[in-house]
Coordinates of C-alpha atoms in Angstrom, one line a residue:
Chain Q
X166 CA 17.3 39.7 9.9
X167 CA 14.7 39.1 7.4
X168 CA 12.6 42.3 7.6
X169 CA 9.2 39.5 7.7
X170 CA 10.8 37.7 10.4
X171 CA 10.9 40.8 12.8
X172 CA 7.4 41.3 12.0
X173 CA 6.5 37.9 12.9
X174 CA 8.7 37.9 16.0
X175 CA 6.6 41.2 17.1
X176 CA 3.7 40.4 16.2
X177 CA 3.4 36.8 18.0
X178 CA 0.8 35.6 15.1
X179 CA 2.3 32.9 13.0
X180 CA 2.7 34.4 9.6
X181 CA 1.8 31.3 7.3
X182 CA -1.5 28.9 7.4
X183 CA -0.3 26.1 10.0
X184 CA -0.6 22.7 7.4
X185 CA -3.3 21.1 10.1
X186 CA -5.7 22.8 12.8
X187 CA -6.0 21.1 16.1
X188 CA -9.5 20.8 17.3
X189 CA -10.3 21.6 20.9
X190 CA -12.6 18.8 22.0
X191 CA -13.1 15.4 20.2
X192 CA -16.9 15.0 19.1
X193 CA -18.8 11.8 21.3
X194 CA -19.7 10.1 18.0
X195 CA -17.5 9.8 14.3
X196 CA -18.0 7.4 11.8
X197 CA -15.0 5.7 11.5
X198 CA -11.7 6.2 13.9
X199 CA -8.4 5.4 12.5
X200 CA -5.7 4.7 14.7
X201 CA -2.4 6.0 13.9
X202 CA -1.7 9.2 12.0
X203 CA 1.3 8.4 10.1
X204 CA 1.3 8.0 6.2
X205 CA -0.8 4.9 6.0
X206 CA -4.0 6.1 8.4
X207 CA -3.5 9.8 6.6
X208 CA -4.0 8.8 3.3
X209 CA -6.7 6.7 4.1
X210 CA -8.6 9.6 5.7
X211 CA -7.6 11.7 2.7
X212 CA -9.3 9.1 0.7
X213 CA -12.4 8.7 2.2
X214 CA -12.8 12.2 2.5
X215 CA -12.5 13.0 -1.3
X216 CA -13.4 10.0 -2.9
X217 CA -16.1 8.7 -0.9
X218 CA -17.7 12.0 1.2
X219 CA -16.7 11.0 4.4
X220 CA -15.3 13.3 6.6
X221 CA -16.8 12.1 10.1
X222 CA -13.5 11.0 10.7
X223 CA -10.9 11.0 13.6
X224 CA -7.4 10.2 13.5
X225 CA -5.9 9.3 16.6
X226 CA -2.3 8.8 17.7
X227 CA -0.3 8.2 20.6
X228 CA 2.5 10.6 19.4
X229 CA 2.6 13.0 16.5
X230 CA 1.8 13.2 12.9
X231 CA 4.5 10.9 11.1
X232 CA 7.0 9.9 14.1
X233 CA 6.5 6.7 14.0
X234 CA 7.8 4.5 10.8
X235 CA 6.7 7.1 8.2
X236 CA 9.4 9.4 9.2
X237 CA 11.8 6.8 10.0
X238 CA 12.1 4.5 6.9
X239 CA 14.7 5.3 4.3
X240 CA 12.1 7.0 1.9
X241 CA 12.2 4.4 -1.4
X242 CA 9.6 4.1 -3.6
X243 CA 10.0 1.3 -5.9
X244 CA 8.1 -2.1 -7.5
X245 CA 10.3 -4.5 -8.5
X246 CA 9.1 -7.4 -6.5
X247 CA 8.6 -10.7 -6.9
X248 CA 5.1 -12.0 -6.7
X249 CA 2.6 -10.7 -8.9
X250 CA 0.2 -10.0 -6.0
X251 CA 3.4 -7.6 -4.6
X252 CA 4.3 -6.0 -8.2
X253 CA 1.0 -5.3 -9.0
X254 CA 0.4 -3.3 -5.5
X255 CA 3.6 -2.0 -5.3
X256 CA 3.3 -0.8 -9.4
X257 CA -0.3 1.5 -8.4
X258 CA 1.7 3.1 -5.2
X259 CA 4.2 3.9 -7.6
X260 CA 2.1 5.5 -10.2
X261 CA 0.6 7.1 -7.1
X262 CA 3.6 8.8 -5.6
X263 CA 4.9 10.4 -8.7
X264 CA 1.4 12.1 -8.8
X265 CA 1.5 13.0 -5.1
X266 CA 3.3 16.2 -5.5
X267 CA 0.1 17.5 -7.6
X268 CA -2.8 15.5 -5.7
X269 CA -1.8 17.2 -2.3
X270 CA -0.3 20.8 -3.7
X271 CA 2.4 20.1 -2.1
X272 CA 5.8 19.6 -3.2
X273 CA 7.1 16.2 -1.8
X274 CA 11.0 15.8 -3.7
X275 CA 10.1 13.1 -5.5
X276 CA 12.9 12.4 -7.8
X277 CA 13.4 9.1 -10.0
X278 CA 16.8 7.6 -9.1
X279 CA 17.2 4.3 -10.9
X280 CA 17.5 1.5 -8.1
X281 CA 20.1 -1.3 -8.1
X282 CA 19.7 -4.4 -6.2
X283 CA 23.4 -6.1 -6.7
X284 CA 24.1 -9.4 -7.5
X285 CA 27.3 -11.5 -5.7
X286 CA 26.7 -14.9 -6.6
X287 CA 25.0 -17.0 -9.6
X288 CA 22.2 -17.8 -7.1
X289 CA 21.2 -14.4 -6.5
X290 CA 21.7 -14.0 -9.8
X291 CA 19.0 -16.1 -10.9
X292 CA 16.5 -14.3 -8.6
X293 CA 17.3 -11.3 -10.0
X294 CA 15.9 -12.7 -13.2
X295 CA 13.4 -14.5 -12.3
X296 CA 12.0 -10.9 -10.7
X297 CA 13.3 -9.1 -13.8
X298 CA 11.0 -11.5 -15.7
X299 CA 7.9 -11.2 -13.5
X300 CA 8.5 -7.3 -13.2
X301 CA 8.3 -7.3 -17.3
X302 CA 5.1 -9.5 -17.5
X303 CA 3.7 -6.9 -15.4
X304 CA 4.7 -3.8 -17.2
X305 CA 7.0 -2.4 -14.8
X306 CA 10.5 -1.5 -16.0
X307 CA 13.0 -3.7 -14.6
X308 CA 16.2 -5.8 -16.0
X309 CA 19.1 -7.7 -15.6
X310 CA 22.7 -5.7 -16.0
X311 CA 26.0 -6.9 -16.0
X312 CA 29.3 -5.3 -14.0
X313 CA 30.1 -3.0 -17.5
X314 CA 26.3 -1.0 -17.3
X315 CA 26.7 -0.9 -13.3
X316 CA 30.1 1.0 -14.2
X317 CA 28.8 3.2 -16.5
X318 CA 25.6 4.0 -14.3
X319 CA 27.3 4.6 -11.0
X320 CA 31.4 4.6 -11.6
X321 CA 32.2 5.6 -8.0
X322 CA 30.9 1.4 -7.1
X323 CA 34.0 -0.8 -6.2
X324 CA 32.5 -4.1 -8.1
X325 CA 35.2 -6.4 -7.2
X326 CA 34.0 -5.3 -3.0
X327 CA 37.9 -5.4 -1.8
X328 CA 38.3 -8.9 -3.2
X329 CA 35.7 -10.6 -1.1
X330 CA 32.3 -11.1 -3.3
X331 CA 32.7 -9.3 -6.6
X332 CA 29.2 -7.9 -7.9
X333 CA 28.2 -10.3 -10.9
X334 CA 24.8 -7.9 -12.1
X335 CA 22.6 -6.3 -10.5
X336 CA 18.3 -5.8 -10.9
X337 CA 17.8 -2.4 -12.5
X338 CA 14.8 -0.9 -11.7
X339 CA 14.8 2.9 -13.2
X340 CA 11.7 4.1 -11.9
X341 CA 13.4 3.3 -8.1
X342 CA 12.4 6.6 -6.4
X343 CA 13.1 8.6 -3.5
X344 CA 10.5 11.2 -1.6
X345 CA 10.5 13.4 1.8
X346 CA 8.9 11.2 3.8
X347 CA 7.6 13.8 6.3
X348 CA 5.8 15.9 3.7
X349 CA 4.0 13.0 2.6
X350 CA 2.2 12.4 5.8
X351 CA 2.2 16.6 6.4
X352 CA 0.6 16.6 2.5
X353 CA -1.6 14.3 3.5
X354 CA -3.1 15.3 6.9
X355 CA -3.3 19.0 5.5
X356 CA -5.6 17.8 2.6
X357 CA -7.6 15.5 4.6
X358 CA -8.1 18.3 7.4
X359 CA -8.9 20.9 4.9
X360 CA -12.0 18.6 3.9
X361 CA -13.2 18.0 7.7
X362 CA -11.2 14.9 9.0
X363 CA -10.1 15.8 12.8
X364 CA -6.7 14.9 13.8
X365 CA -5.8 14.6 17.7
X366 CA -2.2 13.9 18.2
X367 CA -0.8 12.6 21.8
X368 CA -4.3 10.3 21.7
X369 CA -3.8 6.9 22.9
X370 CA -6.2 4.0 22.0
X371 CA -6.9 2.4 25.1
X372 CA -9.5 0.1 24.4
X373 CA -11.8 -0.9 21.8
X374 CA -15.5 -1.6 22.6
X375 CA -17.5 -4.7 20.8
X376 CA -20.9 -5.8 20.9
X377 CA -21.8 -9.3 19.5
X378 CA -19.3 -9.0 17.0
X379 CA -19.5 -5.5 15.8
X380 CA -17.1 -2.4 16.9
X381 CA -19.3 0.2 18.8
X382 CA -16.3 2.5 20.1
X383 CA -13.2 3.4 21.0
X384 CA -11.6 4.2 24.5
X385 CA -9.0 6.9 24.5
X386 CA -6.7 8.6 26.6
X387 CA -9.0 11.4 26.2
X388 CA -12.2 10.0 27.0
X389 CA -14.3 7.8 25.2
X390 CA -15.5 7.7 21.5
X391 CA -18.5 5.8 19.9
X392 CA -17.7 4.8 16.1
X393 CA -18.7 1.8 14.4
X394 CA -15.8 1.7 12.2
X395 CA -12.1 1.5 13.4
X396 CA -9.0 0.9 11.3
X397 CA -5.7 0.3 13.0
X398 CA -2.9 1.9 10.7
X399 CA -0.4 1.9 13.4
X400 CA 3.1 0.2 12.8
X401 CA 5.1 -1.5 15.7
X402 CA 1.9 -1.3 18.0
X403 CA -0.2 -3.9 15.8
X404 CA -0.5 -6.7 18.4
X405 CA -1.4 -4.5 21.1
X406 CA -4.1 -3.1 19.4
X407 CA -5.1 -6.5 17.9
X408 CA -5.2 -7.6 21.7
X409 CA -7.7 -5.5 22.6
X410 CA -10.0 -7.3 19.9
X411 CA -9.2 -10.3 20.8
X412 CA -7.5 -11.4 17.2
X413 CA -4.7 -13.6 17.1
X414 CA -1.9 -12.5 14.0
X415 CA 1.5 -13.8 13.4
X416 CA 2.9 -10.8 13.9
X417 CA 6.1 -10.6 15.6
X418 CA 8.0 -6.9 16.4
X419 CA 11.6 -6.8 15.4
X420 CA 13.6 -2.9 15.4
X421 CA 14.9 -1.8 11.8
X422 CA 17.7 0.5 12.2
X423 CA 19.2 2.9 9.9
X424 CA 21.7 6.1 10.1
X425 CA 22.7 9.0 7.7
X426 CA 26.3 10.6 7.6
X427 CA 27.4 14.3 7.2
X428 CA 26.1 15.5 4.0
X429 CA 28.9 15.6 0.9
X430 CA 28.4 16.6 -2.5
X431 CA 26.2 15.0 -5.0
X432 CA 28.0 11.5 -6.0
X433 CA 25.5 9.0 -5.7
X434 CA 22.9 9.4 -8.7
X435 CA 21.0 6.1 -7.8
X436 CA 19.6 3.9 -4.8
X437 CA 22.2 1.0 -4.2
X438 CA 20.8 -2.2 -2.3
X439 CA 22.8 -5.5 -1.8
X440 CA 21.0 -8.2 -0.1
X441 CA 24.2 -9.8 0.3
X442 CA 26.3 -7.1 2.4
X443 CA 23.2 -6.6 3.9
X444 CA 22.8 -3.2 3.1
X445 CA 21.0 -0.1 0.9
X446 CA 22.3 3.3 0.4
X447 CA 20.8 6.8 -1.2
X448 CA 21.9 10.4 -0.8
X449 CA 19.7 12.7 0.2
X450 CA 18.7 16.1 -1.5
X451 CA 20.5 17.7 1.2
X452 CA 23.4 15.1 0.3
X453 CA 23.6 12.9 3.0
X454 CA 23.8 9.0 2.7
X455 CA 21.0 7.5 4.1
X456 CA 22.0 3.9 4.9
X457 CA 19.6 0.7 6.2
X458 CA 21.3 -2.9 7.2
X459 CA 19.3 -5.2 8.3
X460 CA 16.5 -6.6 10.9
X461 CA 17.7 -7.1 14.5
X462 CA 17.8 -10.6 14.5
X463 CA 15.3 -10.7 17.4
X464 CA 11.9 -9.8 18.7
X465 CA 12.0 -6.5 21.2
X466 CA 9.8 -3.4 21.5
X467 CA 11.9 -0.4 21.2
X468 CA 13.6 1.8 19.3
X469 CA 17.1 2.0 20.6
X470 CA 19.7 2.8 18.6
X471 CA 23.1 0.1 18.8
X472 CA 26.9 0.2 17.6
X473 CA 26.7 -2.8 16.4
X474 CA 24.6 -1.9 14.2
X475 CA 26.9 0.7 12.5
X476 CA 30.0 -1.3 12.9
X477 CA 28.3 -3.6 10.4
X478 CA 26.8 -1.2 8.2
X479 CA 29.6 0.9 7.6
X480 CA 32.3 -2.7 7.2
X481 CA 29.6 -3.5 4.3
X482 CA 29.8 0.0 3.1
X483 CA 33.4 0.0 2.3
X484 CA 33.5 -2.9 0.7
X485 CA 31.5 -1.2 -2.5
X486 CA 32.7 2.4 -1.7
X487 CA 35.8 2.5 0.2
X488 CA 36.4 6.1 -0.3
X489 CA 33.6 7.0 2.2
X490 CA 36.3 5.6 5.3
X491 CA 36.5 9.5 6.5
X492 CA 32.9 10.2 6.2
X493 CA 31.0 10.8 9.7
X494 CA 27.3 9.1 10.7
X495 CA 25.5 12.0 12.2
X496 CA 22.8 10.3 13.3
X497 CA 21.1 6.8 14.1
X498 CA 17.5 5.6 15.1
X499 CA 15.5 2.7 14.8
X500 CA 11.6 1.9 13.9
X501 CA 9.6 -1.2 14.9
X502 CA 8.9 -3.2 12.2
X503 CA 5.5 -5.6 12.1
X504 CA 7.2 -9.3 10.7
X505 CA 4.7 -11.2 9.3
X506 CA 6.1 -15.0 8.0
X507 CA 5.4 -14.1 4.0
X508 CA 7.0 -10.8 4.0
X509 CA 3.4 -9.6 2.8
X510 CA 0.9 -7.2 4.9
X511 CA -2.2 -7.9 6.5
X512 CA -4.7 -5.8 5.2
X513 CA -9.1 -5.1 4.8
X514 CA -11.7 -6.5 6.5
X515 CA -11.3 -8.9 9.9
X516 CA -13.5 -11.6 11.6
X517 CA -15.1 -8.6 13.7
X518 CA -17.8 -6.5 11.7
X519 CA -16.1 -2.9 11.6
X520 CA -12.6 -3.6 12.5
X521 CA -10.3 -3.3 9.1
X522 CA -6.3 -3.7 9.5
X523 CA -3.8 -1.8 7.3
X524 CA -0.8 -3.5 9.1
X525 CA 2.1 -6.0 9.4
X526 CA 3.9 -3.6 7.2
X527 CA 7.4 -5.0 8.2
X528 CA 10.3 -3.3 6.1
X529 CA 7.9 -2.9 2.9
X530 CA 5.2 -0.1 4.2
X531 CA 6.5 3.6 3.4
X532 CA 6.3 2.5 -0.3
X533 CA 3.1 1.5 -0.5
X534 CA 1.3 4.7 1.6
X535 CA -0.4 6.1 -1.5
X536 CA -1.7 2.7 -2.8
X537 CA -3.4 2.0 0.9
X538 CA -4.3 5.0 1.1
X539 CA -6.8 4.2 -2.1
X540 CA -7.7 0.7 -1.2
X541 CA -8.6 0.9 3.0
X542 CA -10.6 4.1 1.8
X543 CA -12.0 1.8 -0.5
X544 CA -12.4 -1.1 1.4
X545 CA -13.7 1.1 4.9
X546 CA -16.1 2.8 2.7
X547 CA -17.5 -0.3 1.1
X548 CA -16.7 -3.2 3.5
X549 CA -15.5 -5.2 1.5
X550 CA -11.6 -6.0 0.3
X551 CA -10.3 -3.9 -2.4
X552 CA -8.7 -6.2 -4.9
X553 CA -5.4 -5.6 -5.3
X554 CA -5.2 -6.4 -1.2
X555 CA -7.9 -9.3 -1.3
X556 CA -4.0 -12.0 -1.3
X557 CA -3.6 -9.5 2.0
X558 CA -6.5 -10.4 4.1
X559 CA -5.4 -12.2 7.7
X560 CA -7.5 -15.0 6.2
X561 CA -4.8 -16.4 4.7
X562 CA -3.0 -17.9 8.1
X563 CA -6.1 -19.9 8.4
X564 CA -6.4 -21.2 4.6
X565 CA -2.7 -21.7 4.5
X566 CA -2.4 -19.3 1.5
X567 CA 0.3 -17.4 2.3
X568 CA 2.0 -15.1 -0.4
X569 CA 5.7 -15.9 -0.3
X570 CA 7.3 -12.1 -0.9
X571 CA 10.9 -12.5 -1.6
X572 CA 11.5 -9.1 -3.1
X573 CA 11.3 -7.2 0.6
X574 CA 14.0 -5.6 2.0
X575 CA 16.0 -5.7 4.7
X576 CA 15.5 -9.5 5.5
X577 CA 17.7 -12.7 4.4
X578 CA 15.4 -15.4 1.8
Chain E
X139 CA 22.2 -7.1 25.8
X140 CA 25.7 -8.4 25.7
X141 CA 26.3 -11.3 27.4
X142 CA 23.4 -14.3 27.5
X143 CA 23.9 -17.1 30.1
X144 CA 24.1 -20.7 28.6
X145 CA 22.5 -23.3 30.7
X146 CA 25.5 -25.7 30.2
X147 CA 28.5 -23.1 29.2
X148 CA 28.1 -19.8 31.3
X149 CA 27.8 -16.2 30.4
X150 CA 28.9 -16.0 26.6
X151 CA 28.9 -13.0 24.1
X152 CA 25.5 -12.8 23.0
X153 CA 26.8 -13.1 18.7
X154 CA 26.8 -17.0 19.4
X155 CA 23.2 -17.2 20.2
X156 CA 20.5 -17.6 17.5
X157 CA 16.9 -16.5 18.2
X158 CA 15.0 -19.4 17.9
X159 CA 11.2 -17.7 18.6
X160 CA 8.4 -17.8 21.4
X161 CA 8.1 -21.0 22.9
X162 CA 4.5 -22.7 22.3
X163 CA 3.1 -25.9 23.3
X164 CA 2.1 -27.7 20.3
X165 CA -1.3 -28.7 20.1
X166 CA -2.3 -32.8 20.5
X167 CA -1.6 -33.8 16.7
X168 CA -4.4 -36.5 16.1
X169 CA -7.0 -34.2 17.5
X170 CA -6.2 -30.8 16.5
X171 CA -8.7 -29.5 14.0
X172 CA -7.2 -27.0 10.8
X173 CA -8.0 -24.3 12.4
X174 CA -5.9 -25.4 15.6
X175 CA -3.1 -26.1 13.5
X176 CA -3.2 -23.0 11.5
X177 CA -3.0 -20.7 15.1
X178 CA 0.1 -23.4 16.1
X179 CA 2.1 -22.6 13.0
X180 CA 1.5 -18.8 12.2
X181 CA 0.2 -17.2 15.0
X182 CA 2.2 -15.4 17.9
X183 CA 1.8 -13.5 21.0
X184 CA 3.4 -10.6 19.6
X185 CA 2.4 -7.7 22.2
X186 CA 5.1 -6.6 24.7
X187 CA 6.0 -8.2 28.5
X188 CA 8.1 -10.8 29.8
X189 CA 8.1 -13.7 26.8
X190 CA 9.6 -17.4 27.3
X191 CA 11.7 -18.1 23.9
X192 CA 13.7 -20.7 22.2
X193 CA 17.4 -19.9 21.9
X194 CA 20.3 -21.9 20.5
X195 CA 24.1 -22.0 21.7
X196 CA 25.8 -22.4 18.3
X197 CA 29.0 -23.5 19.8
X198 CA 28.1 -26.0 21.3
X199 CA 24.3 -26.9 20.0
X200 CA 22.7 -26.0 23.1
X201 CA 18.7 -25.4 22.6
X202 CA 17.4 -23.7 26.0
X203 CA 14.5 -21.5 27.0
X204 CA 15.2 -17.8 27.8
X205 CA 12.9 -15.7 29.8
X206 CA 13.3 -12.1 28.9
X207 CA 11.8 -8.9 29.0
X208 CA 11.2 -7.6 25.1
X209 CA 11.0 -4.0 26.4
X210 CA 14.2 -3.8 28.0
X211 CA 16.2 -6.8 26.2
X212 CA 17.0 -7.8 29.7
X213 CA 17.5 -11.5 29.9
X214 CA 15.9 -12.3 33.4
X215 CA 16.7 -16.6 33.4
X216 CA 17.8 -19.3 31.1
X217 CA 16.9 -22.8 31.4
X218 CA 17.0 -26.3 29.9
X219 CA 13.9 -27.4 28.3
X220 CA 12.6 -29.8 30.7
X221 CA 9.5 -32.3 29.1
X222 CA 8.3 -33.1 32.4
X223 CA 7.8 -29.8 33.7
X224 CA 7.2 -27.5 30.4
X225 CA 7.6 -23.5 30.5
X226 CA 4.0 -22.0 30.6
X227 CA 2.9 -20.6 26.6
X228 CA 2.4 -17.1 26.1
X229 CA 3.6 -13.6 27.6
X230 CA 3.8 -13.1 31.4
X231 CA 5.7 -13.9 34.2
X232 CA 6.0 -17.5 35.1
X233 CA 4.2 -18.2 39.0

């Protein structure tokens, strides 16, 4: 036994810093609540707190720091998309994350992978360039490969899929990332705590007081709070919290499921996804494959795991990588998704004076937690829409100008 | 959930059903103001209970109304669509 560890096990002090303190008793009055403390609400309060001074600020959640979607997504950070509104967003988190390990002293795994979105038929084909072409206009480093460059990249893919629905190209994206997940929220709350935000885990938002338009407080499992700013960052909870407001969205909660198997040694260099065989693999640091299919096809509030889900997962699997038929799935879970009809968020500033949404994050939200992060600080501390999210605004289900992402993942176009 | 009742066929496995979304009265089409449109076509009850939704028989092309509990994925009835006597909109359980 490590001679520290004895010390420690005497001692009964811990021997490092813990990353976030716990206050005892939540203040009557902050300036802004944010509900939810997984990536999204974090880096917001990060935000605020270094870039704008506030830091009369308390995060709320229900559970605990990062256990809802931010530490059950697959981890990919990436911005090959499709509409320039998306690209352009999606390009700032990326610049973001790959400076995330510095900005929070912290060191989050990031490592470039190249990420392949495969192509089985002319028609997907023809997506792939139109996004290629888009993702170019915009600066961000995407193209169209054929079956020889996939080979070369990644020789371990069966292209012709057993027969079936032979890859024809693929999207290559190079700076397709992958990152710990939990450390980013961790990173996060530990800076934004260091600087005076108060986190209280196992919180629940109860209620949410208005006065003639205008968010006064908050009531919470622990008593009540008065704050004239609130922002709901939560994920899978949106239209209960949206209830309590008394907005209407056109958000609708499906479960996203995903798995990882028993970890093998390095093989997979990049981050496969076919929309296709419904379907996106990565290996781990620790060299596991963390797989993701596709939505349940239905609405329902949980996060139960299924086997149906895995049957059809691992069928696709084999099709590009059929030596992976002895390889175990350790373990499965699922995270509820917020589907909004454009595959795009809702973000910024609502009909009620003080209430700002960072939601309807769907399959598309781990990626972009450093870019809200700057621009619902941004937006909170200013009221008013930062503007790369301005095409996000819920506004857009009553002007009819909805944004039309095709590039998302995990859902059929 | 495994098996979903069909109105006209009887318990079936639930892969030959399509999800066909919430069930909501559309508004009176001459009167309905942009606004009242815009709610009709985008926005849902999305927040948890018992919720009446469309769902299709592909088999056989049967559209019926399911009531269900979204928490539990319990399918609780399933009915024909009846014009006279329309399901009630939103979450809840029917009187």
């Amino acid at each position: 036994m490590p001679l520290k560890l004895l010390k420690f096990g005497l001692s009964g002090k811990y021997a490092e810093p813990r990353m976030f303190r716990t206050p005892e008793k939540m203040r009557d009055t902050y300036d802004l609540v944010i509900i939810g403390a997984g990536g999204h609400g974090l880096a917001a309060a990060y935000h605020l707190a270094k870039d704008y001074g506030m830091t009369n600020i308390a995060v709320l959640d229900k559970g605990y720091i990062g256990g809802g979607n931010t530490g059950r997504n697959t981890a990919i950070v990436r911005s090959n998309y499709l509409t320039p509104e998306g690209v352009e967003f999606y390009k700032e988190s990326v610049r973001l994350f790959s400076q995330l390990s510095t900005e929070l002293d912290l060191n989050l795994f990031y490592t470039e992978r190249g990420h392949f979105t495969l192509a089985h038929s002319d028609a997907s084909l023809r997506t792939m360039r139109w996004r290629a072409e888009v993702n170019k206009h915009l600066d961000v480093n995407s193209e169209v490969i054929g079956p020889r460059e996939i080979s070369k990249l990644c020789p371990y893919m069966d292209l012709s899929c057993g027969g079936h629905a032979p890859v024809v190209g693929a999207l290559w994206h190079p700076p397709g990332s992958i990152i710990r997940h939990d450390a980013v929220a961790w990173g996060y709350a530990r800076e934004a705590c260091r600087r005076g935000v108060e986190i209280f885990q196992k919180t629940a938002v109860t209620g949410i007081d208005i006065v003639d338009g205008q968010v006064t407080g908050v009531q919470t499992s622990r008593g009540p709070i008065k704050a004239r700013r609130v922002l709901s960052a939560v994920a899978g909870y949106t239209p209960r919290i949206t209830k309590m407001v008394g907005i209407r969205t056109p958000i609708v909660i499906q479960p996203l499921q995903a798995c990882v198997t028993e970890p093998l040694k390095p093989w997979l260099d990049q981050i496969v996804v076919s929309a296709s065989l419904h379907i996106y693999v990565s290996q781990s640091s620790r060299g596991e494959l963390v797989m993701g299919a596709s939505l349940d096809p239905y609405e329902l509030h949980s996060e139960r795991s299924t086997l149906d889900f895995v049957e059809g997962l691992v069928d696709h699997l084999l099709d590009l990588f059929p030596f992976l038929g002895n390889v175990k799935v350790n373990r499965q879970w699922a995270g509820m998704s917020d589907m909004t009809p454009d595959y795009s968020p809702i973000m910024g500033t609502t009909p009620i004076k003080g209430f700002y949404l960072d939601t309807g994050w769907g399959t598309w939200g781990f990626k972009a937690t450093a870019v809200c992060g700057t621009t619902m600080a941004y937006t909170v501390a200013q009221d008013d829409d930062h503007h790369l999210i301005r095409p996000f605004n819920l506004s857009r289900f009553g002007d009819y100008t909805l944004v039309g992402e095709k590039g998302a993942a995990s859902v059929g176009h | 959930m495994k098996i979903m009742t069909c109105p006209i066929n009887g318990p079936r496995p639930v892969q030959e059903f399509v999800y066909g979304g919430e069930y909501r009265p559309m508004p009176d089409e001459p009167a309905a103001s942009d606004a009242q449109w815009a709610d009709y076509i985008f926005n849902r009850s999305g927040e948890p209970g018992l919720s009446r939704e469309w769902w299709y028989h592909a088999p056989s092309g049967t559209w019926f109304i399911a009531e269900r509990d979204n928490v539990k994925d319990v399918v609780l009835k399933t009915y024909l669509f009846d014009r006279a006597n329309p399901p009630r909109a939103g979450k809840g359980a029917t009187p």
